[in-house]
JSON list of C-alpha atoms in Angstrom, two decimals:
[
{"chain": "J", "resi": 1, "resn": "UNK", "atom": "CA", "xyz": [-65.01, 33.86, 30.51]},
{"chain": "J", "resi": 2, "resn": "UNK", "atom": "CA", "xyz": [-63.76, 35.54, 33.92]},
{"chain": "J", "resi": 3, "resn": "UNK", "atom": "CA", "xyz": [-60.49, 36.00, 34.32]},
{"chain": "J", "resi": 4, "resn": "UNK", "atom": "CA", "xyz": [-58.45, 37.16, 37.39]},
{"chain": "J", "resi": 5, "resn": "UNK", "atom": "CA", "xyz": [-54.88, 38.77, 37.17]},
{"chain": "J", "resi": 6, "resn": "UNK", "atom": "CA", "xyz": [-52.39, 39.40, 39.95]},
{"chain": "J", "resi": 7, "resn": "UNK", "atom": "CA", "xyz": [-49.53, 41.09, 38.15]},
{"chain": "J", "resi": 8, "resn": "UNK", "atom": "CA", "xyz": [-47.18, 41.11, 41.10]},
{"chain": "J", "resi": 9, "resn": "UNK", "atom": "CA", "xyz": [-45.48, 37.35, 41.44]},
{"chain": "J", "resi": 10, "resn": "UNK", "atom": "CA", "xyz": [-43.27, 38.39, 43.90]},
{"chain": "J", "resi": 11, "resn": "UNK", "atom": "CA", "xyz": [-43.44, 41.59, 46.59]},
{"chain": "J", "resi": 12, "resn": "UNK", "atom": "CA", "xyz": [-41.64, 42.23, 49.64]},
{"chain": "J", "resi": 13, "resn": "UNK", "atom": "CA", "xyz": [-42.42, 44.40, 53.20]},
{"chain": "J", "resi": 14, "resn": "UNK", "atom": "CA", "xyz": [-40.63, 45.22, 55.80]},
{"chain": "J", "resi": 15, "resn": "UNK", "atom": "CA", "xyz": [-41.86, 43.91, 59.22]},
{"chain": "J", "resi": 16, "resn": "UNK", "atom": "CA", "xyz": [-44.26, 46.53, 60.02]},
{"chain": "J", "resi": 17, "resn": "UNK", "atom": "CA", "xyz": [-44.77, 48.42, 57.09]},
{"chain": "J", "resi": 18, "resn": "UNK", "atom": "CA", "xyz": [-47.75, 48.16, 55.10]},
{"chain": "J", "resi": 19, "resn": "UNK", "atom": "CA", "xyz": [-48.10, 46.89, 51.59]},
{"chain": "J", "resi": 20, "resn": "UNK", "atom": "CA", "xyz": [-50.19, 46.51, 48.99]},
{"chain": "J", "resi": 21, "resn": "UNK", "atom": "CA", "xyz": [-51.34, 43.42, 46.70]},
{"chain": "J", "resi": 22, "resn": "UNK", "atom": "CA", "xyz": [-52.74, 43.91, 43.58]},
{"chain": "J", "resi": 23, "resn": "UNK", "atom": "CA", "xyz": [-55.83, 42.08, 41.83]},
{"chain": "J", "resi": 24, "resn": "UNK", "atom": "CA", "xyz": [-57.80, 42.74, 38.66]},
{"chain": "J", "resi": 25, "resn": "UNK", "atom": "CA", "xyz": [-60.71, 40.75, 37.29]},
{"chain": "J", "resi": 26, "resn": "UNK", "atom": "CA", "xyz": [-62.90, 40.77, 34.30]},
{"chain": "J", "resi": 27, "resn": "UNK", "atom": "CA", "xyz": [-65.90, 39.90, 33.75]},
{"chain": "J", "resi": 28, "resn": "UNK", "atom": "CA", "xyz": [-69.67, 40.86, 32.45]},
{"chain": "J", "resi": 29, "resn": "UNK", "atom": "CA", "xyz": [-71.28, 39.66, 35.51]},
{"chain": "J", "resi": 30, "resn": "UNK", "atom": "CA", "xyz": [-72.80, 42.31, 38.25]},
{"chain": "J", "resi": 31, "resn": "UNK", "atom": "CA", "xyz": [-72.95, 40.11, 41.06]},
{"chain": "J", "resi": 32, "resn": "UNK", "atom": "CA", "xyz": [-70.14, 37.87, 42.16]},
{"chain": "J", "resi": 33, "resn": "UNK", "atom": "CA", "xyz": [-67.63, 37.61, 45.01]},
{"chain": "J", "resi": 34, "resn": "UNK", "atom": "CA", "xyz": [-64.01, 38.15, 45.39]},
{"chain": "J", "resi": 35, "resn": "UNK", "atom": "CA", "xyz": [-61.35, 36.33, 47.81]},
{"chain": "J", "resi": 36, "resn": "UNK", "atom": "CA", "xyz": [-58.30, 36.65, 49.11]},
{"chain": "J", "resi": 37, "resn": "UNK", "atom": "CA", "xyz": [-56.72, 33.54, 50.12]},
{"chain": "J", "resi": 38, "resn": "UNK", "atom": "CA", "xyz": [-53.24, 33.00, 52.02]},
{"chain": "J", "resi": 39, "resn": "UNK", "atom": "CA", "xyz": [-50.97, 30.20, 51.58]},
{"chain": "J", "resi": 40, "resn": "UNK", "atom": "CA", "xyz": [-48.32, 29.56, 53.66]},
{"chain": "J", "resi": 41, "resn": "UNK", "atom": "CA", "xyz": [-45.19, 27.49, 53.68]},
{"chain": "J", "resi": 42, "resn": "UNK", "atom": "CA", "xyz": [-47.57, 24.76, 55.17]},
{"chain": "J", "resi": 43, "resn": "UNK", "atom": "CA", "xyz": [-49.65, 24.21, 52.33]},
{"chain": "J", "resi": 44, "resn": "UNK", "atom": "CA", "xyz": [-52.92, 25.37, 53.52]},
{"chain": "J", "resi": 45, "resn": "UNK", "atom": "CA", "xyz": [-55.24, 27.45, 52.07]},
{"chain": "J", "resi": 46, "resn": "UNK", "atom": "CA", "xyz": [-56.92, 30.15, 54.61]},
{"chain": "J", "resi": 47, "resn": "UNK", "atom": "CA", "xyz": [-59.37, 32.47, 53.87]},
{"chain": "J", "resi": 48, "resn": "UNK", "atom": "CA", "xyz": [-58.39, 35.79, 54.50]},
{"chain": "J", "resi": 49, "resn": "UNK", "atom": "CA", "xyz": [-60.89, 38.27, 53.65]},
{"chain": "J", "resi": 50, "resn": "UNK", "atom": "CA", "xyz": [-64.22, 38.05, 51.35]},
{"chain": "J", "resi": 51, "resn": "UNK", "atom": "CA", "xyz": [-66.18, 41.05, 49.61]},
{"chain": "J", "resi": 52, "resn": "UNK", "atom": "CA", "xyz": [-69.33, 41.24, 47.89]},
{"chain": "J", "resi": 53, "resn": "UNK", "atom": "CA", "xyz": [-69.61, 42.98, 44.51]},
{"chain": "J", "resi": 54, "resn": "UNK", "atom": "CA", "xyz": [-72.85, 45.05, 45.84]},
{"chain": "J", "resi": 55, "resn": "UNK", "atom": "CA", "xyz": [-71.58, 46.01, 48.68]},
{"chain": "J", "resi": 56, "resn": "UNK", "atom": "CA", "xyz": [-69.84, 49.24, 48.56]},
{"chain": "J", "resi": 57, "resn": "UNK", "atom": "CA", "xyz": [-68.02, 49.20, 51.88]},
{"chain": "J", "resi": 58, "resn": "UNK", "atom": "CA", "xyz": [-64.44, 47.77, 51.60]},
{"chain": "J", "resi": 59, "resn": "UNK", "atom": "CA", "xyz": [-64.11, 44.74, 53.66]},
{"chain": "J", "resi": 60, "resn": "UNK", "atom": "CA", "xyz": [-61.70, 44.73, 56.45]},
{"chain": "J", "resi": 61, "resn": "UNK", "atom": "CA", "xyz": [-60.42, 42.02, 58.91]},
{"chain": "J", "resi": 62, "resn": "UNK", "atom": "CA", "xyz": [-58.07, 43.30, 61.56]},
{"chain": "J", "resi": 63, "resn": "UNK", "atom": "CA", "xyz": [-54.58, 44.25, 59.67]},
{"chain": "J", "resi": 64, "resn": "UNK", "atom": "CA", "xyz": [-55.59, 43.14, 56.62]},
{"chain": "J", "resi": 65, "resn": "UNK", "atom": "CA", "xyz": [-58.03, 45.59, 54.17]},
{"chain": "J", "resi": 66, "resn": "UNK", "atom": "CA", "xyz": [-59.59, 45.58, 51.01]},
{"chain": "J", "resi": 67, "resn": "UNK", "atom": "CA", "xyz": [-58.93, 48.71, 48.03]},
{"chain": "J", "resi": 68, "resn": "UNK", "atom": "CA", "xyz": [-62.41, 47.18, 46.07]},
{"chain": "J", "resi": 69, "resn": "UNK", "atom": "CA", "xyz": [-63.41, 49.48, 42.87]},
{"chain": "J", "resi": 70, "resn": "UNK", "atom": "CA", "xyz": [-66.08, 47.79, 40.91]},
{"chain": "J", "resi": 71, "resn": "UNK", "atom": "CA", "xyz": [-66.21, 50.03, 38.06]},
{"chain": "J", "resi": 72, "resn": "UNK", "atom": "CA", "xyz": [-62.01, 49.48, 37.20]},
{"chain": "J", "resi": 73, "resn": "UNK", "atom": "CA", "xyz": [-62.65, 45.72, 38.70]},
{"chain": "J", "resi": 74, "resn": "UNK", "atom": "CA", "xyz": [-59.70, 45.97, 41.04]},
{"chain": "J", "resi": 75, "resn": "UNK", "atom": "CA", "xyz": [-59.49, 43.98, 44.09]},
{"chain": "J", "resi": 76, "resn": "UNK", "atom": "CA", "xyz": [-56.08, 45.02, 46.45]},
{"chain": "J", "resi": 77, "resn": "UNK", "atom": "CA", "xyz": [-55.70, 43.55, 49.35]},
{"chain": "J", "resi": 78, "resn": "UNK", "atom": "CA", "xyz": [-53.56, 46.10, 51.96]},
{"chain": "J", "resi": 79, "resn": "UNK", "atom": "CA", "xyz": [-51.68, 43.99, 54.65]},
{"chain": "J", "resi": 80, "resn": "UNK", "atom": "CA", "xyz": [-51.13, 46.25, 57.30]},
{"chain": "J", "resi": 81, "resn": "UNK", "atom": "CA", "xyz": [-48.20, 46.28, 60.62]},
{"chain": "J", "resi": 82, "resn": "UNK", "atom": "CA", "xyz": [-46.80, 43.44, 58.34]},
{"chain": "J", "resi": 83, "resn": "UNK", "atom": "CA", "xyz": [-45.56, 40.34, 60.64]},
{"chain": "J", "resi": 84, "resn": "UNK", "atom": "CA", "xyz": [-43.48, 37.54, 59.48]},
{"chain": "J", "resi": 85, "resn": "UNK", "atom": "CA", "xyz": [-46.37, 34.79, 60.02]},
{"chain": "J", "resi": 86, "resn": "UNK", "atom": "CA", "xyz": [-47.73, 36.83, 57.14]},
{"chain": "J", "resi": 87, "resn": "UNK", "atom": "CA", "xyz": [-44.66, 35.74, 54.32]},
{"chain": "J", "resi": 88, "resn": "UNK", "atom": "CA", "xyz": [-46.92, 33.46, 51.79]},
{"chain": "J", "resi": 89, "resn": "UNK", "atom": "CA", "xyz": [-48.58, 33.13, 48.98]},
{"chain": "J", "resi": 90, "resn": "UNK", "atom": "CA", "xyz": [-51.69, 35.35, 48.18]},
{"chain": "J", "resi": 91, "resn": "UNK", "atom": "CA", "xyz": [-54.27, 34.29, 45.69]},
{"chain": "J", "resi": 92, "resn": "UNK", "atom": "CA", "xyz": [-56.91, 36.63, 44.80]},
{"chain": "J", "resi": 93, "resn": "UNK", "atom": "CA", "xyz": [-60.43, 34.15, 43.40]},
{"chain": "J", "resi": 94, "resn": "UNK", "atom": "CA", "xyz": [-63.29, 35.29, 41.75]},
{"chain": "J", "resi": 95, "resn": "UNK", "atom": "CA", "xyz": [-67.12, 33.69, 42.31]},
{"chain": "J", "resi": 96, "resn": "UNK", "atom": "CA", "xyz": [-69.45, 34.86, 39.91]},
{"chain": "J", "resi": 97, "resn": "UNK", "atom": "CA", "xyz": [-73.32, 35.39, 41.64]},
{"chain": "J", "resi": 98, "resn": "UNK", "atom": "CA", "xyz": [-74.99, 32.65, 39.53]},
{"chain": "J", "resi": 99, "resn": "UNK", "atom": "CA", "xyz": [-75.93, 29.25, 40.42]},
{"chain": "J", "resi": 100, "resn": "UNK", "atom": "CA", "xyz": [-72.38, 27.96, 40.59]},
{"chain": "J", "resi": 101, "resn": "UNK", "atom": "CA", "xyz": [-69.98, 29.76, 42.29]},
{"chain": "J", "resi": 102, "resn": "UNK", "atom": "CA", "xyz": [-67.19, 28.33, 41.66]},
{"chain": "J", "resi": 103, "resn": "UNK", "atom": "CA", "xyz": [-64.06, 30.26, 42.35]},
{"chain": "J", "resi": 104, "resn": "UNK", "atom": "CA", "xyz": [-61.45, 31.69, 39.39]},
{"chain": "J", "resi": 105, "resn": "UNK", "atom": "CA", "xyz": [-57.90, 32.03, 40.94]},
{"chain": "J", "resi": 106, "resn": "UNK", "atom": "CA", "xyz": [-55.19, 34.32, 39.82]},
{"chain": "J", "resi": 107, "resn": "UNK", "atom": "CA", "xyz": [-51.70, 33.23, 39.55]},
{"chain": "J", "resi": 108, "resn": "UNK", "atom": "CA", "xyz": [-50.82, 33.96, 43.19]},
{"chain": "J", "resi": 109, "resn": "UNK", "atom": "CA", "xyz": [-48.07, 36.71, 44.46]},
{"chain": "J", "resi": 110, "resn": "UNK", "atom": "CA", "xyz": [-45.13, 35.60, 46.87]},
{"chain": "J", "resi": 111, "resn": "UNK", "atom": "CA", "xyz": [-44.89, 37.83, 49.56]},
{"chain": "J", "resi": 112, "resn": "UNK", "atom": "CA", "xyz": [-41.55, 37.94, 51.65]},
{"chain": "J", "resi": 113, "resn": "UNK", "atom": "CA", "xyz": [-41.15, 39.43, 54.90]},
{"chain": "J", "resi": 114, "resn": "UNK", "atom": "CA", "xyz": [-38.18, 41.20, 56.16]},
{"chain": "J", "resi": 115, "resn": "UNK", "atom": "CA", "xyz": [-37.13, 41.53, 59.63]},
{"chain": "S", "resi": 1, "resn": "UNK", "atom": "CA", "xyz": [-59.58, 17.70, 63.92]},
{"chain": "S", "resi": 2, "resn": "UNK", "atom": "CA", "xyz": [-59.98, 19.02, 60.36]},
{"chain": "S", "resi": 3, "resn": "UNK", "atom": "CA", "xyz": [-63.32, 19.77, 58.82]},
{"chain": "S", "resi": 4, "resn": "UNK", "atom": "CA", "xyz": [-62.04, 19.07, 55.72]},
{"chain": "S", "resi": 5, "resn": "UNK", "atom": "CA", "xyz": [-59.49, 15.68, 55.95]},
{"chain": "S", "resi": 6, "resn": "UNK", "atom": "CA", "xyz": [-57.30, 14.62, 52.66]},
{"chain": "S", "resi": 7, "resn": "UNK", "atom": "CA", "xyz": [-55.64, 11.45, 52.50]},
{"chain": "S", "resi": 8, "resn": "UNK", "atom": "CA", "xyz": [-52.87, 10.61, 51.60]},
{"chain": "S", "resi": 9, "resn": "UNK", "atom": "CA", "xyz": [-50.84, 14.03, 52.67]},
{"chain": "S", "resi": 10, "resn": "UNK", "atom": "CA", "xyz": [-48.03, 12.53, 50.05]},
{"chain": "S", "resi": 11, "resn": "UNK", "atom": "CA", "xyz": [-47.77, 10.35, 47.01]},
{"chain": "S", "resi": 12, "resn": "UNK", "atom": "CA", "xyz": [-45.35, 9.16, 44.97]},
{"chain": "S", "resi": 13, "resn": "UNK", "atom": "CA", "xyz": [-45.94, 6.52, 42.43]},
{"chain": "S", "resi": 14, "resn": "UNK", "atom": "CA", "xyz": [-45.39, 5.45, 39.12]},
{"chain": "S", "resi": 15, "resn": "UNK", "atom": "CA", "xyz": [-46.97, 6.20, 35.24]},
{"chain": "S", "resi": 16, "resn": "UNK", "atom": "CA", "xyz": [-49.73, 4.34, 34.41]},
{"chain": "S", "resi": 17, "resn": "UNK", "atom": "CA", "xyz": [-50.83, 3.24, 38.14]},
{"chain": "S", "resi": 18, "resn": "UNK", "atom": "CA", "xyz": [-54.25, 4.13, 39.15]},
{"chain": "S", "resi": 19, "resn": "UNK", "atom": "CA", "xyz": [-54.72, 6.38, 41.68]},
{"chain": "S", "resi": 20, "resn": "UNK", "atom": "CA", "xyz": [-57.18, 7.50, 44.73]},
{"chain": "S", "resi": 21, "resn": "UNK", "atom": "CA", "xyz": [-57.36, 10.95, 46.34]},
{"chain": "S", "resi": 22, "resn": "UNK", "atom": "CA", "xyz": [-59.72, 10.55, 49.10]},
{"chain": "S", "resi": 23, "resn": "UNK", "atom": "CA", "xyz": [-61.78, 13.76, 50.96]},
{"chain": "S", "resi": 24, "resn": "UNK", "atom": "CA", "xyz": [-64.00, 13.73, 53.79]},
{"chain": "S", "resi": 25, "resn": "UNK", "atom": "CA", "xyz": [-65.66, 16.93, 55.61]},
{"chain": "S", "resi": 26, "resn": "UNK", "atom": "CA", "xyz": [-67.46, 17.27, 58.79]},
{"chain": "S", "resi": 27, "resn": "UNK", "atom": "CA", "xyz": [-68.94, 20.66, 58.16]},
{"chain": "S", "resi": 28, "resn": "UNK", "atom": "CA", "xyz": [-71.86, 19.54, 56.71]},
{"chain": "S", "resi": 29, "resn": "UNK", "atom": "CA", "xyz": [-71.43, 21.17, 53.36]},
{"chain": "S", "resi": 30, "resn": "UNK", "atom": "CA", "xyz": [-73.46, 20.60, 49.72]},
{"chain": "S", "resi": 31, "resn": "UNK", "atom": "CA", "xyz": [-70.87, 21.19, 47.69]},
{"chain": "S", "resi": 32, "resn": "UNK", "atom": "CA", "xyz": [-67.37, 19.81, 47.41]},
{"chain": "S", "resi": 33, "resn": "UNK", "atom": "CA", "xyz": [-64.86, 20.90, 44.84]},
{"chain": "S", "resi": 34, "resn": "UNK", "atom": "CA", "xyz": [-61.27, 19.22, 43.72]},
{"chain": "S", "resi": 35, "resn": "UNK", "atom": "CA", "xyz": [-58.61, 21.19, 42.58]},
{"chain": "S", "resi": 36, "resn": "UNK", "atom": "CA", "xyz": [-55.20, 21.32, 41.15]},
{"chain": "S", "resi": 37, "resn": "UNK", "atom": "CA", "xyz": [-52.40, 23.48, 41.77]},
{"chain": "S", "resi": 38, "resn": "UNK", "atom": "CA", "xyz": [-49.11, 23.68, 39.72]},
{"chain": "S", "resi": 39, "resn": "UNK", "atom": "CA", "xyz": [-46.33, 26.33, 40.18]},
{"chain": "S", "resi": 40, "resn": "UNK", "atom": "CA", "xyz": [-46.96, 29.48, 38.64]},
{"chain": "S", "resi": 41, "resn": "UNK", "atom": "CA", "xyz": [-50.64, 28.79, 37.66]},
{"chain": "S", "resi": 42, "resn": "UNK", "atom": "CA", "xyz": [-52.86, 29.32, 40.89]},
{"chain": "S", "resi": 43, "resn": "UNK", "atom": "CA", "xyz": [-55.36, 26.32, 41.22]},
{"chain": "S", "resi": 44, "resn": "UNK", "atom": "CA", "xyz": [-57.79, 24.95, 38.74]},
{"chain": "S", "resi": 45, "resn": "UNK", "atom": "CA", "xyz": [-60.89, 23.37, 38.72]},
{"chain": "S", "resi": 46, "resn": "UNK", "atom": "CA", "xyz": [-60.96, 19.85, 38.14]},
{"chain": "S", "resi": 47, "resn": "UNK", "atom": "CA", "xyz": [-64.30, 18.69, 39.37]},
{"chain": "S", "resi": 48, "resn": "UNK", "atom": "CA", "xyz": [-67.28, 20.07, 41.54]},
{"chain": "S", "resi": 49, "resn": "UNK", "atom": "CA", "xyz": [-70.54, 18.53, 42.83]},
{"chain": "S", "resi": 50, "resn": "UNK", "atom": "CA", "xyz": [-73.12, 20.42, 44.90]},
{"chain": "S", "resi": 51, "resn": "UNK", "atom": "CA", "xyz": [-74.43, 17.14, 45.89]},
{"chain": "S", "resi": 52, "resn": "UNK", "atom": "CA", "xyz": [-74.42, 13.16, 45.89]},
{"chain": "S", "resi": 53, "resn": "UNK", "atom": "CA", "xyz": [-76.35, 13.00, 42.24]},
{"chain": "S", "resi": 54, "resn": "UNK", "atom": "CA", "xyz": [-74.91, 16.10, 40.98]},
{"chain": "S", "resi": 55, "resn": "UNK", "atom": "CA", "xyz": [-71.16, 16.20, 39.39]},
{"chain": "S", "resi": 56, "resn": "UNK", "atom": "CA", "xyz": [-70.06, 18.24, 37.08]},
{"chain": "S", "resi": 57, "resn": "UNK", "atom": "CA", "xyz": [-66.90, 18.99, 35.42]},
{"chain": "S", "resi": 58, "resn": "UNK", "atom": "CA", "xyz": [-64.25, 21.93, 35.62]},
{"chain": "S", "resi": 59, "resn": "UNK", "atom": "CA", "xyz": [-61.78, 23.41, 33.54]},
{"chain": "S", "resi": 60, "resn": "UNK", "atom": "CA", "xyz": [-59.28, 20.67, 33.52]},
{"chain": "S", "resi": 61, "resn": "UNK", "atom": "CA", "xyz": [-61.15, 17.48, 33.71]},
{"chain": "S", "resi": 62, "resn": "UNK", "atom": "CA", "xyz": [-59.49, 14.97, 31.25]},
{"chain": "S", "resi": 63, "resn": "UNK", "atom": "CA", "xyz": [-57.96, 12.18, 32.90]},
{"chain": "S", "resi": 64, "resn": "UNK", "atom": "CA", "xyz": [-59.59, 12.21, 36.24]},
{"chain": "S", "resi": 65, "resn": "UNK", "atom": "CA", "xyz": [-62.71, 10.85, 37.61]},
{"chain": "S", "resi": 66, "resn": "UNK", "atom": "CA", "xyz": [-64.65, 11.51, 40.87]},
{"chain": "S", "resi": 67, "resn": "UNK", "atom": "CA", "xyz": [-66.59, 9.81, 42.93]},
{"chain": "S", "resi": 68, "resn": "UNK", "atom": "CA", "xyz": [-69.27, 11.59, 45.77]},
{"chain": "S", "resi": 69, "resn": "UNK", "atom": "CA", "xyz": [-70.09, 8.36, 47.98]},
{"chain": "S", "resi": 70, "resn": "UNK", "atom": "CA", "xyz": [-72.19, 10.35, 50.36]},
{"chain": "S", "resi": 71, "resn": "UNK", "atom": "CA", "xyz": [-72.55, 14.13, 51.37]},
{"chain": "S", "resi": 72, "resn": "UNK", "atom": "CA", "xyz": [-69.64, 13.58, 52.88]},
{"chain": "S", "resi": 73, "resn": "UNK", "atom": "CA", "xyz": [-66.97, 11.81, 50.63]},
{"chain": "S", "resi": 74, "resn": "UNK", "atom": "CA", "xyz": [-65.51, 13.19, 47.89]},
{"chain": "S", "resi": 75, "resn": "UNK", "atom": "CA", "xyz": [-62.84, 11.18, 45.97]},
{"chain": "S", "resi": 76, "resn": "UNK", "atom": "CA", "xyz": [-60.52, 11.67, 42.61]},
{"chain": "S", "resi": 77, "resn": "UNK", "atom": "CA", "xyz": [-59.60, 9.00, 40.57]},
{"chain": "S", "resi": 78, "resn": "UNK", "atom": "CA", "xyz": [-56.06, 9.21, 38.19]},
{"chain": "S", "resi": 79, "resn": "UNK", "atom": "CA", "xyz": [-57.10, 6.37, 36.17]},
{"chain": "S", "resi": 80, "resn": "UNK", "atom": "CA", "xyz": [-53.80, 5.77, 34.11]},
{"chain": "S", "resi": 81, "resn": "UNK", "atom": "CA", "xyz": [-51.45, 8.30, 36.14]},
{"chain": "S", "resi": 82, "resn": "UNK", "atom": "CA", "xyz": [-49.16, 10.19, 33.72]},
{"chain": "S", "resi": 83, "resn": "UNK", "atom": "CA", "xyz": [-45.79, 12.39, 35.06]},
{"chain": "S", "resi": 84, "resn": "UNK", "atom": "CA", "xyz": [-47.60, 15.68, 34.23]},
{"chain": "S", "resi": 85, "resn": "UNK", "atom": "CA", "xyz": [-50.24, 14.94, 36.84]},
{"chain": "S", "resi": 86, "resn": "UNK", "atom": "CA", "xyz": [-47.42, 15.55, 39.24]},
{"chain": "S", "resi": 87, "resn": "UNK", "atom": "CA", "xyz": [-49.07, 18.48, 40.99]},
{"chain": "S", "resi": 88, "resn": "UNK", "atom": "CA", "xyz": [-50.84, 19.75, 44.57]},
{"chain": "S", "resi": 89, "resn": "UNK", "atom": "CA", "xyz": [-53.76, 18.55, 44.69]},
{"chain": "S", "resi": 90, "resn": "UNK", "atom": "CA", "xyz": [-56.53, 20.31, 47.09]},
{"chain": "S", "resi": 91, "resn": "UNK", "atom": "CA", "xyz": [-60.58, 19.44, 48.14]},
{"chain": "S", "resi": 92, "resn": "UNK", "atom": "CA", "xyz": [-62.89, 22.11, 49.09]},
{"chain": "S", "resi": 93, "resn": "UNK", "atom": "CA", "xyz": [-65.96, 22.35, 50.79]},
{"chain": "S", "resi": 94, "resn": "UNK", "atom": "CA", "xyz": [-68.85, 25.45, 50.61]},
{"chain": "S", "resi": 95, "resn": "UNK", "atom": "CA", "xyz": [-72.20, 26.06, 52.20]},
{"chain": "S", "resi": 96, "resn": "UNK", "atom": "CA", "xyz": [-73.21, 27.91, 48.98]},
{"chain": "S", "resi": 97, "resn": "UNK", "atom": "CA", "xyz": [-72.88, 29.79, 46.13]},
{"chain": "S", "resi": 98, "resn": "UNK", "atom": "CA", "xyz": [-71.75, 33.24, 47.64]},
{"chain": "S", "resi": 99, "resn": "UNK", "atom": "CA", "xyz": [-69.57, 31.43, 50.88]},
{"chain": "S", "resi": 100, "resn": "UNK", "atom": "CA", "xyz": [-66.00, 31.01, 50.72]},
{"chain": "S", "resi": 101, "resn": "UNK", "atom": "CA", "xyz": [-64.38, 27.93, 49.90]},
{"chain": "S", "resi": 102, "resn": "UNK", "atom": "CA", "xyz": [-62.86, 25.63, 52.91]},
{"chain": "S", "resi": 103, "resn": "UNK", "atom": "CA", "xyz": [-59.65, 23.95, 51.85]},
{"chain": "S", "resi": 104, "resn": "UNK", "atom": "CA", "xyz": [-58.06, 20.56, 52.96]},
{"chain": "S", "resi": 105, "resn": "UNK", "atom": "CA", "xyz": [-54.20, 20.60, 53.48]},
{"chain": "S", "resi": 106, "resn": "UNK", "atom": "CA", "xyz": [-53.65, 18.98, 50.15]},
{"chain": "S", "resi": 107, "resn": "UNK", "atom": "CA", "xyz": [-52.23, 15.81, 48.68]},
{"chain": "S", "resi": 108, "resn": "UNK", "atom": "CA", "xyz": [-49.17, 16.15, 47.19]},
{"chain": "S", "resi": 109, "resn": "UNK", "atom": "CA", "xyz": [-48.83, 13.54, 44.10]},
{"chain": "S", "resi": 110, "resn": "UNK", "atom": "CA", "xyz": [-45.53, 12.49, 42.37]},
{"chain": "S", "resi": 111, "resn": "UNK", "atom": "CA", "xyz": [-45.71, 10.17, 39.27]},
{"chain": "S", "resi": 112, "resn": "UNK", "atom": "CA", "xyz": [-42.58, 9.28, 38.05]}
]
């Protein structure tokens, strides 16, 4: 079964700094998807950024980036010119390629932001 | 509006009551999804259903049901509620397979 790890439950930035969230994943699969959503204070669940396993190129959205190395199946997400609307939780989700799709979450990682 | 609308936003209620999460979408989506979230464990799977005559279950199914009324509808069902289905509770809606998930604000549920 896939699994997804973030080993970080807690990280901190300073406002404008850059940091880095960790991810790992296993599975047997060659084509599948990996997520990062943010959850805020609020309660929602946004969609941050979304790569696909074939594609080479790391994903990037504005500040936030994507560290994606298929062959160690590690997925960090790199939060760039951090701002304090960005202090949430992170989940990092799996979706395997096959007729499902449904999505494996990891355990989350609190990040604080410091003025 | 919301494209994908949970009600209630809060519930609190008591053991052995049953129980109605309701989920509606306007994006037009196949598949809907309920999950749970609980401090410290991310969400889980509860149910799925990638259309009106197709439900299937998830990782954590016993002790819910689910209901798809129409493309649109989605609803869970806490037959007999018990105190550690106290959780978040969260619908999602996909276009397919390889699209990411779109998430309702969530129903919080307290059984006491």
């Amino acid at each position: 079964a896939q699994t997804v790890t973030q080993s970080q439950p807690e990280m901190s930035v300073q406002e404008a700094e850059t940091v880095t969230l960790s991810c790992t994943y296993d599975t047997s699969e060659s084509d599948y998807y990996l997520f990062w959503y943010k959850q805020p204070p609020s309660r929602q669940m946004i969609l941050v950024i979304r790569q696909e396993a074939y594609k080479q190129q790391n994903a990037t959205e504005n500040r936030f980036s994507v560290n994606f190395q298929k062959a160690a199946k590690s997925f960090s997400l790199k939060i760039s010119d951090s701002q304090l609307g960005d202090a949430a939780m992170y989940f990092c989700a799996y979706a395997d390629g096959g007729s499902q799709g449904n999505l494996i979450f990891g355990k989350g990682t609190k990040l604080s932001v410091k003025p | 509006d919301a494209d994908v609308t949970q009600t209630p936003r809060n519930r609190i209620t008591k053991t052995g009551k049953r129980i109605m999460l309701e989920c509606s979408q306007t994006k037009g989506h196949d598949r809907m999804y309920w999950y749970r979230q609980d401090p410290g464990l991310g969400l889980r799977l509860i149910y799925y259903s990638f259309d009106v005559k197709d439900i299937n279950k998830g990782e954590i199914s016993d002790g819910y049901s689910v209901s798809r009324q129409a493309q649109a509808k989605f609803s869970l069902s806490l037959e007999s509620a018990i105190p550690n289905q106290t959780a978040l509770y969260f619908c999602a809606t996909s276009l397919d397979r390889d699209q990411p998930q779109h998430f309702g604000d969530g129903t919080r549920l307290s059984i006491l």
